[in-house]
Tab-separated table of C-alpha atoms and ligand atoms in Angstrom:
chain	number	residue	atom	x	y	z
A	132	MET	CA	-13.801	14.813	-26.511
A	133	THR	CA	-15.492	17.818	-24.913
A	134	LEU	CA	-18.383	17.043	-22.628
A	135	THR	CA	-21.300	19.472	-22.694
A	136	VAL	CA	-24.514	19.036	-20.700
A	137	LEU	CA	-27.899	20.686	-20.510
A	138	SER	CA	-29.176	20.790	-16.927
A	139	LEU	CA	-32.557	21.615	-15.398
A	140	GLU	CA	-33.536	22.501	-11.824
A	141	THR	CA	-37.150	22.747	-10.646
A	142	SER	CA	-37.145	21.264	-7.125
A	143	CYS	CA	-38.576	24.295	-5.317
A	144	ASP	CA	-39.291	27.890	-6.338
A	145	GLU	CA	-36.580	28.619	-8.882
A	146	THR	CA	-36.878	27.441	-12.476
A	147	ALA	CA	-33.345	27.117	-13.806
A	148	VAL	CA	-31.552	25.901	-16.919
A	149	ALA	CA	-27.831	25.775	-17.629
A	150	VAL	CA	-25.307	24.617	-20.194
A	151	LEU	CA	-21.920	23.518	-18.852
A	152	ARG	CA	-18.802	22.199	-20.508
A	153	LEU	CA	-15.936	20.247	-19.009
A	154	GLU	CA	-12.705	22.028	-19.929
A	155	ALA	CA	-9.371	20.663	-18.703
A	156	GLY	CA	-11.207	18.700	-16.001
A	157	LYS	CA	-13.080	21.764	-14.702
A	158	PRO	CA	-16.783	22.528	-15.226
A	159	GLN	CA	-17.292	25.826	-17.062
A	160	VAL	CA	-20.665	27.562	-16.993
A	161	ILE	CA	-21.528	28.489	-20.591
A	162	ALA	CA	-25.054	29.690	-19.794
A	163	SER	CA	-27.038	29.760	-16.540
A	164	LEU	CA	-30.547	31.171	-16.379
A	165	VAL	CA	-32.776	31.369	-13.305
A	166	ALA	CA	-36.416	32.474	-13.277
A	167	SER	CA	-37.238	33.110	-9.671
A	168	GLN	CA	-40.796	32.827	-8.384
A	169	VAL	CA	-39.990	34.334	-5.000
A	170	LEU	CA	-41.972	37.527	-5.529
A	171	GLU	CA	-45.114	35.528	-6.191
A	172	HIS	CA	-44.582	33.197	-3.212
A	173	ALA	CA	-43.697	36.189	-1.024
A	174	MET	CA	-47.387	37.192	-1.122
A	175	TRP	CA	-48.145	33.971	0.792
A	176	GLY	CA	-45.125	34.134	3.095
A	177	GLY	CA	-43.664	30.888	1.710
A	178	VAL	CA	-43.646	28.488	-1.219
A	179	VAL	CA	-47.049	27.331	-2.477
A	180	PRO	CA	-46.387	23.948	-4.200
A	181	GLU	CA	-49.255	24.206	-6.698
A	182	ILE	CA	-48.145	27.646	-7.877
A	183	ALA	CA	-44.528	26.451	-8.078
A	184	SER	CA	-45.381	23.574	-10.462
A	185	ARG	CA	-47.442	25.818	-12.747
A	186	ARG	CA	-44.759	28.470	-12.957
A	187	HIS	CA	-42.074	25.861	-13.753
A	188	LEU	CA	-44.229	24.579	-16.578
A	189	GLU	CA	-44.641	28.087	-17.991
A	190	ALA	CA	-41.024	29.182	-17.610
A	191	LEU	CA	-39.064	26.080	-18.567
A	192	PRO	CA	-39.429	26.007	-22.395
A	193	GLY	CA	-38.321	29.640	-22.793
A	194	LEU	CA	-35.383	29.160	-20.440
A	195	ILE	CA	-34.201	26.053	-22.312
A	196	GLN	CA	-34.357	27.926	-25.591
A	197	GLY	CA	-32.612	30.920	-24.031
A	198	ALA	CA	-29.796	28.870	-22.478
A	199	LEU	CA	-29.165	27.001	-25.738
A	200	GLU	CA	-29.108	30.252	-27.729
A	201	GLU	CA	-26.783	31.908	-25.241
A	202	SER	CA	-24.402	28.947	-25.314
A	203	GLY	CA	-24.419	28.674	-29.093
A	204	GLU	CA	-24.973	24.937	-28.663
A	205	SER	CA	-27.712	22.670	-29.938
A	206	LEU	CA	-29.314	19.771	-28.143
A	207	ALA	CA	-27.702	17.387	-30.618
A	208	SER	CA	-24.239	18.414	-29.390
A	209	MET	CA	-24.970	17.560	-25.736
A	210	ALA	CA	-23.332	14.589	-24.030
A	211	ALA	CA	-26.386	14.243	-21.765
A	212	VAL	CA	-29.422	15.965	-20.290
A	213	ALA	CA	-29.579	16.232	-16.484
A	214	ALA	CA	-32.442	17.193	-14.181
A	215	THR	CA	-32.995	17.263	-10.420
A	216	VAL	CA	-35.213	14.315	-9.447
A	217	THR	CA	-35.038	14.330	-5.615
A	218	PRO	CA	-35.556	15.674	-2.939
A	219	GLY	CA	-38.053	18.526	-3.291
A	220	LEU	CA	-41.681	19.267	-4.071
A	221	ALA	CA	-42.973	16.271	-6.064
A	222	GLY	CA	-45.042	18.267	-8.568
A	223	ALA	CA	-42.250	20.766	-9.108
A	224	LEU	CA	-39.594	18.060	-9.573
A	225	MET	CA	-41.874	16.293	-12.046
A	226	VAL	CA	-41.838	19.261	-14.451
A	227	GLY	CA	-38.047	19.303	-14.792
A	228	SER	CA	-37.691	15.551	-14.751
A	229	VAL	CA	-40.318	14.848	-17.432
A	230	THR	CA	-38.961	17.665	-19.595
A	231	GLY	CA	-35.393	16.410	-19.233
A	232	ARG	CA	-36.271	12.797	-19.951
A	233	THR	CA	-38.396	13.763	-22.949
A	234	LEU	CA	-35.659	15.942	-24.486
A	235	ALA	CA	-33.070	13.224	-23.878
A	236	ARG	CA	-35.224	10.562	-25.474
A	237	LEU	CA	-36.217	12.690	-28.458
A	238	HIS	CA	-32.584	13.467	-29.240
A	239	GLY	CA	-31.217	10.026	-28.387
A	240	LEU	CA	-29.182	11.390	-25.451
A	241	PRO	CA	-28.469	9.829	-22.062
A	242	PHE	CA	-30.400	11.170	-19.049
A	243	LEU	CA	-28.935	11.791	-15.608
A	244	GLY	CA	-31.322	12.190	-12.668
A	245	ILE	CA	-29.504	14.340	-10.117
A	246	HIS	CA	-29.895	14.451	-6.319
A	247	HIS	CA	-30.478	18.074	-5.283
A	248	LEU	CA	-28.018	17.874	-2.394
A	249	GLU	CA	-25.310	16.390	-4.612
A	250	ALA	CA	-25.928	19.364	-6.903
A	251	HIS	CA	-25.481	21.804	-3.994
A	252	LEU	CA	-22.268	19.968	-3.072
A	253	ALA	CA	-21.025	20.287	-6.663
A	254	SER	CA	-21.535	24.082	-6.566
A	255	VAL	CA	-18.134	24.396	-4.885
A	256	ASP	CA	-16.542	22.991	-8.059
A	257	LEU	CA	-17.717	26.194	-9.747
A	258	SER	CA	-15.334	28.228	-7.567
A	259	GLU	CA	-11.888	29.108	-8.908
A	260	ASN	CA	-10.119	26.995	-6.365
A	261	SER	CA	-12.165	23.844	-5.988
A	262	PRO	CA	-11.033	21.429	-3.258
A	263	SER	CA	-9.742	17.913	-3.719
A	264	LEU	CA	-11.333	15.025	-1.786
A	265	PRO	CA	-11.819	14.191	1.056
A	266	TYR	CA	-13.598	17.040	2.817
A	267	LEU	CA	-16.433	17.961	5.130
A	268	VAL	CA	-19.376	19.917	3.734
A	269	LEU	CA	-21.770	22.170	5.600
A	270	LEU	CA	-24.913	22.242	3.482
A	271	ALA	CA	-27.297	24.897	4.783
A	272	SER	CA	-30.385	25.623	2.700
A	273	GLY	CA	-34.112	26.192	3.121
A	274	GLY	CA	-34.827	22.466	3.369
A	275	HIS	CA	-31.635	21.018	4.842
A	276	THR	CA	-28.907	21.695	7.370
A	277	GLU	CA	-26.419	18.859	7.245
A	278	LEU	CA	-22.767	18.080	7.766
A	279	ILE	CA	-21.664	15.599	5.122
A	280	LYS	CA	-18.337	13.822	4.849
A	281	VAL	CA	-17.278	13.274	1.240
A	282	SER	CA	-14.652	10.510	1.181
A	283	SER	CA	-11.874	9.971	-1.326
A	284	ASP	CA	-14.094	7.515	-3.251
A	285	ARG	CA	-16.825	10.231	-3.452
A	286	SER	CA	-19.147	8.355	-1.105
A	287	PHE	CA	-21.260	10.470	1.228
A	288	LYS	CA	-21.758	10.056	4.965
A	289	ARG	CA	-24.038	12.305	6.971
A	290	MET	CA	-22.278	13.376	10.174
A	291	GLY	CA	-24.836	15.870	11.481
A	292	ARG	CA	-28.279	17.262	10.756
A	293	SER	CA	-31.015	19.533	12.055
A	294	HIS	CA	-33.677	17.847	14.169
A	295	ASP	CA	-36.297	20.491	13.365
A	296	ASP	CA	-36.087	23.574	11.123
A	297	ALA	CA	-33.357	23.957	8.520
A	298	ALA	CA	-31.204	27.083	8.976
A	299	GLY	CA	-32.795	28.772	5.945
A	300	GLU	CA	-36.255	27.927	7.237
A	301	ALA	CA	-35.336	29.607	10.546
A	302	PHE	CA	-34.258	32.731	8.622
A	303	ASP	CA	-37.569	32.671	6.721
A	304	LYS	CA	-39.720	32.220	9.863
A	305	VAL	CA	-37.875	34.813	11.930
A	306	ALA	CA	-38.056	37.303	9.050
A	307	ARG	CA	-41.827	36.926	9.040
A	308	LEU	CA	-41.858	37.544	12.801
A	309	LEU	CA	-39.893	40.751	12.275
A	310	GLY	CA	-42.154	41.889	9.449
A	311	LEU	CA	-39.432	41.387	6.821
A	312	PRO	CA	-40.216	39.933	3.381
A	313	TYR	CA	-39.713	36.363	2.119
A	314	PRO	CA	-37.134	34.919	1.523
A	315	GLY	CA	-35.922	35.726	5.000
A	316	GLY	CA	-32.195	35.140	4.517
A	317	PRO	CA	-31.460	38.109	2.271
A	318	SER	CA	-33.876	40.426	4.117
A	319	ILE	CA	-32.426	39.576	7.561
A	320	GLU	CA	-28.934	40.004	6.145
A	321	ALA	CA	-29.844	43.458	4.825
A	322	ALA	CA	-31.481	44.561	8.104
A	323	ALA	CA	-28.547	43.204	10.136
A	324	VAL	CA	-26.046	45.498	8.426
A	325	SER	CA	-27.090	48.435	10.603
A	326	GLY	CA	-27.883	46.320	13.685
A	327	ASP	CA	-26.033	45.558	16.932
A	328	ARG	CA	-25.231	41.838	16.832
A	329	LYS	CA	-24.403	41.727	20.542
A	330	ARG	CA	-27.578	43.393	21.815
A	331	PHE	CA	-29.639	40.248	22.381
A	332	VAL	CA	-28.376	37.021	23.912
A	333	LEU	CA	-29.999	34.073	22.156
A	334	PRO	CA	-29.806	30.288	22.683
A	335	LYS	CA	-27.617	27.942	20.640
A	336	GLY	CA	-30.015	25.003	20.373
A	337	ARG	CA	-28.562	21.648	21.354
A	338	VAL	CA	-30.005	18.195	20.729
A	339	SER	CA	-29.899	15.812	23.710
A	340	ARG	CA	-29.060	12.150	23.310
A	341	PRO	CA	-31.510	9.739	24.971
A	342	GLU	CA	-28.541	8.089	26.708
A	343	GLY	CA	-27.279	11.457	28.027
A	344	GLY	CA	-25.108	14.235	26.607
A	345	VAL	CA	-25.725	15.922	23.269
A	346	TYR	CA	-25.233	15.103	19.603
A	347	PRO	CA	-22.133	17.203	18.953
A	348	TYR	CA	-22.722	17.868	15.241
A	349	ASP	CA	-26.511	18.193	15.182
A	350	PHE	CA	-28.620	21.337	15.055
A	351	SER	CA	-31.917	22.587	16.442
A	352	PHE	CA	-33.330	25.978	15.522
A	353	SER	CA	-36.817	25.741	17.001
A	354	GLY	CA	-35.767	27.001	20.477
A	355	LEU	CA	-34.054	29.985	18.880
A	356	LYS	CA	-37.201	30.773	16.925
A	357	THR	CA	-39.271	30.652	20.132
A	358	ALA	CA	-36.740	32.866	21.927
A	359	MET	CA	-37.065	35.412	19.103
A	360	LEU	CA	-40.858	35.292	19.379
A	361	ARG	CA	-40.645	35.952	23.119
A	362	LYS	CA	-38.280	38.879	22.643
A	363	VAL	CA	-40.555	40.410	19.991
A	364	LYS	CA	-43.584	40.077	22.291
A	365	LEU	CA	-41.776	41.532	25.316
A	366	LEU	CA	-40.429	44.452	23.313
A	367	GLY	CA	-43.928	45.000	21.902
A	368	LEU	CA	-45.330	45.293	25.441
A	369	GLU	CA	-42.860	48.078	26.165
A	370	GLY	CA	-44.567	50.075	23.444
A	371	GLU	CA	-41.333	51.140	21.706
A	372	PRO	CA	-40.808	50.579	17.960
A	373	LEU	CA	-39.326	47.104	17.388
A	374	PRO	CA	-35.501	47.234	17.052
A	375	VAL	CA	-35.680	45.118	13.897
A	376	ASP	CA	-32.060	45.720	12.870
A	377	ASP	CA	-30.639	44.686	16.258
A	378	LEU	CA	-32.912	41.622	16.417
A	379	ALA	CA	-31.906	40.605	12.881
A	380	ALA	CA	-28.198	41.109	13.588
A	381	SER	CA	-28.319	39.174	16.883
A	382	PHE	CA	-30.246	36.318	15.258
A	383	GLN	CA	-27.904	36.127	12.252
A	384	GLU	CA	-24.910	36.146	14.583
A	385	VAL	CA	-26.066	33.216	16.692
A	386	VAL	CA	-27.053	31.127	13.645
A	387	ALA	CA	-23.640	31.778	12.102
A	388	GLU	CA	-21.886	30.901	15.377
A	389	VAL	CA	-23.754	27.608	15.698
A	390	LEU	CA	-23.079	26.626	12.081
A	391	VAL	CA	-19.394	27.562	12.268
A	392	GLU	CA	-18.695	26.031	15.691
A	393	ARG	CA	-20.322	22.672	14.970
A	394	SER	CA	-18.784	22.389	11.505
A	395	LEU	CA	-15.304	23.098	12.817
A	396	LYS	CA	-15.753	20.664	15.694
A	397	CYS	CA	-16.843	17.954	13.263
A	398	ALA	CA	-13.916	18.670	10.911
A	399	PHE	CA	-11.510	18.656	13.821
A	400	ASP	CA	-12.846	15.414	15.365
A	401	THR	CA	-12.900	13.562	12.040
A	402	GLY	CA	-9.445	14.784	11.070
A	403	LEU	CA	-10.739	16.447	7.897
A	404	LYS	CA	-8.601	19.445	7.046
A	405	LYS	CA	-10.938	20.917	4.443
A	406	LEU	CA	-14.356	22.428	4.987
A	407	VAL	CA	-16.761	23.295	2.191
A	408	MET	CA	-19.872	25.464	2.598
A	409	VAL	CA	-22.794	25.329	0.148
A	410	GLY	CA	-26.575	26.002	-0.010
A	411	GLY	CA	-28.711	29.131	0.097
A	412	VAL	CA	-27.627	30.136	3.620
A	413	ALA	CA	-23.968	29.885	2.545
A	414	ALA	CA	-24.617	33.085	0.574
A	415	ASN	CA	-24.748	34.960	3.897
A	416	LYS	CA	-21.805	37.351	4.087
A	417	ARG	CA	-21.488	37.382	7.884
A	418	LEU	CA	-21.477	33.557	7.929
A	419	ARG	CA	-18.850	33.455	5.160
A	420	GLU	CA	-16.652	35.939	7.022
A	421	MET	CA	-16.955	34.127	10.367
A	422	MET	CA	-16.292	30.720	8.776
A	423	ARG	CA	-13.138	31.997	7.061
A	424	GLN	CA	-11.805	33.697	10.203
A	425	ARG	CA	-12.403	30.866	12.645
A	426	ALA	CA	-11.304	28.089	10.282
A	427	PHE	CA	-8.076	29.971	9.647
A	428	LYS	CA	-7.373	29.930	13.396
A	429	GLU	CA	-7.980	26.154	13.483
A	430	GLN	CA	-5.800	25.679	10.367
A	431	ILE	CA	-8.714	24.280	8.419
A	432	GLU	CA	-8.901	25.175	4.728
A	433	VAL	CA	-12.255	26.701	3.761
A	434	HIS	CA	-13.886	26.490	0.330
A	435	LEU	CA	-17.056	28.490	-0.210
A	436	ALA	CA	-19.415	27.985	-3.129
A	437	PRO	CA	-19.575	31.192	-5.242
A	438	ARG	CA	-22.421	33.325	-3.861
A	439	ALA	CA	-24.256	33.269	-7.200
A	440	PHE	CA	-24.417	29.467	-7.065
A	441	CYS	CA	-25.436	29.080	-3.386
A	442	THR	CA	-29.189	29.471	-3.879
A	443	ASP	CA	-30.926	27.056	-6.249
A	444	ASN	CA	-29.627	27.127	-9.823
A	445	ALA	CA	-29.031	24.696	-12.668
A	446	ALA	CA	-25.286	25.277	-13.016
A	447	MET	CA	-24.706	23.192	-9.890
A	448	VAL	CA	-26.900	20.431	-11.383
A	449	GLY	CA	-24.731	20.509	-14.516
A	450	ALA	CA	-21.553	20.429	-12.402
A	451	ALA	CA	-22.791	17.307	-10.596
A	452	ALA	CA	-23.724	15.692	-13.939
A	453	LEU	CA	-20.323	16.480	-15.498
A	454	LYS	CA	-18.560	14.986	-12.502
A	455	ARG	CA	-20.560	11.797	-12.931
A	456	LEU	CA	-19.877	11.667	-16.679
A	457	GLU	CA	-16.188	12.269	-16.061
A	458	LEU	CA	-16.062	9.380	-13.603
A	459	GLY	CA	-17.926	7.097	-15.988
A	460	THR	CA	-21.202	6.780	-14.108
A	461	THR	CA	-23.796	4.801	-16.006
A	462	TYR	CA	-26.853	6.844	-16.902
A	463	SER	CA	-30.269	6.930	-15.263
A	464	SER	CA	-33.173	5.007	-16.695
A	465	TYR	CA	-35.660	7.001	-18.818
A	466	GLU	CA	-38.188	5.430	-16.436
A	467	LEU	CA	-36.691	7.151	-13.374
A	468	GLY	CA	-39.410	9.212	-11.661
A	469	VAL	CA	-39.160	11.738	-8.821
A	470	SER	CA	-39.221	11.456	-5.042
A	471	PRO	CA	-39.829	14.136	-2.378
A	472	ARG	CA	-37.206	12.434	-0.157
A	473	TRP	CA	-34.151	10.295	-0.801
A	474	SER	CA	-31.008	9.916	1.268
A	475	LEU	CA	-27.826	11.242	-0.329
A	476	GLU	CA	-26.049	8.191	1.078
A	477	ASP	CA	-28.138	6.063	-1.341
A	478	VAL	CA	-27.614	8.301	-4.369
A	479	GLU	CA	-26.017	5.546	-6.510
A	480	ALA	CA	-29.450	3.924	-6.777
A	481	LEU	CA	-30.451	6.710	-9.208
A	482	TYR	CA	-28.101	5.096	-11.744
A	483	ARG	CA	-29.142	1.467	-11.247
A	484	LEU	CA	-31.762	-0.732	-12.830
A	485	PRO	CA	-34.561	-0.990	-11.945
A	486	PRO	CA	-34.811	2.683	-10.884
A	487	PRO	CA	-35.706	3.142	-7.182
A	488	PHE	CA	-38.724	5.383	-7.914
B	764	KG4	O1	-30.544	26.411	-1.458
B	764	KG4	P1	-31.810	27.197	-1.530
B	764	KG4	O2	-31.959	28.202	-2.635
B	764	KG4	O3	-33.057	26.265	-1.638
B	764	KG4	C1	-33.196	25.049	-0.958
B	764	KG4	O4	-32.665	24.028	-1.467
B	764	KG4	O5	-33.787	25.101	0.123
B	764	KG4	O6	-31.964	27.908	-0.120
B	764	KG4	C2	-32.995	28.806	0.144
B	764	KG4	C3	-32.847	29.289	1.578
B	764	KG4	C4	-33.988	30.179	2.028
B	764	KG4	O7	-34.440	29.706	3.277
B	764	KG4	C5	-33.326	31.547	2.153
B	764	KG4	O8	-33.899	32.365	3.155
B	764	KG4	C6	-31.899	31.187	2.474
B	764	KG4	O9	-31.627	30.034	1.730
B	764	KG4	N1	-30.974	32.249	2.084
B	764	KG4	C7	-30.182	32.921	2.938
B	764	KG4	C8	-29.524	33.907	2.170
B	764	KG4	N2	-29.926	33.791	0.869
B	764	KG4	C9	-30.819	32.757	0.826
B	764	KG4	N3	-29.999	32.799	4.265
B	764	KG4	C10	-29.153	33.645	4.860
B	764	KG4	N4	-28.503	34.633	4.210
B	764	KG4	C11	-28.649	34.799	2.874
B	764	KG4	N5	-28.013	35.772	2.242
B	765	ZN	ZN1	-31.519	23.893	-2.831
């Protein structure tokens, strides 16, 4: 039996629909459409939740039709409909979730509510050489920066996290400081190409433990952001044009170093020989290069999500759904709602009765 799923993603500012099929145990992307709202949010310097929900509502029907047409499939031939239900902007999540549940119910199909971080994790299964369990994952996006251990039984354990801004959020805020457009990651990456990454020395934020010492696998980006602000102000006082490229390159370098060093330390200490990198920030070429080089030296195998599936998309939601179907997960209730926050460690609750939200 071939398993085919329709998947929807509306947790933030990308409306996305995909059709995936499980072929010889591997998820194949048959169609993947993304309608990005970034240009509209860029006018405000960040995501405006109310606008996001409205745009999802407008874009979703056309994208569903488009993805089905492109795949040559009909809803009736789907094994299930999947949609992101947590975490994210509540109003935005609601659009995808209600649409998914309605389509599933109308066509008598099972519904799978998907955790957004599990979807990001599944994006690595869309690479040619997907890793076998167990492994450590660095998930770096606009909302999260976490180190997650995925055990052989597919259970998740958070090993590290950011105590303030997520890495992507730091890129977005620093870009604004440098006068670069939203989203900050791609615009800092572009400016950094011609910059000197060694010109400015910047702090690698550490998080102190109340009992002394530091949390070895945790992150803090707020001090780095403040250091950037100070540099920009000082340079402004000197009256010279701001060296945006050098500032961008130095910032990108220190963020990459922090992410790589702490991930490798965590992998090393936990004895995990495989490291996976996913999430919007994982699209960063300098970070990808540094992770590959340093992991090679430590004899740790690196698996990077394909760049096209690092930032939010529905293919990764479909990959997570197919994995669950393959493993025989029971479906979600049609009554399952949405939640702005939910721990990945408690993800199994999305498939239990009564639903947790
Ligand atoms: O995974 P994602 O699309 O959405 C969330 O789940 O948050 O991540 C978006 C974040 C934004 O903060 C964006 O600036 C960052 O990922 N990002 C990047 C790059 N592309 C996107 N950061 C660094 N380098 C990039 N090339
Ligand atoms: Zn995301």
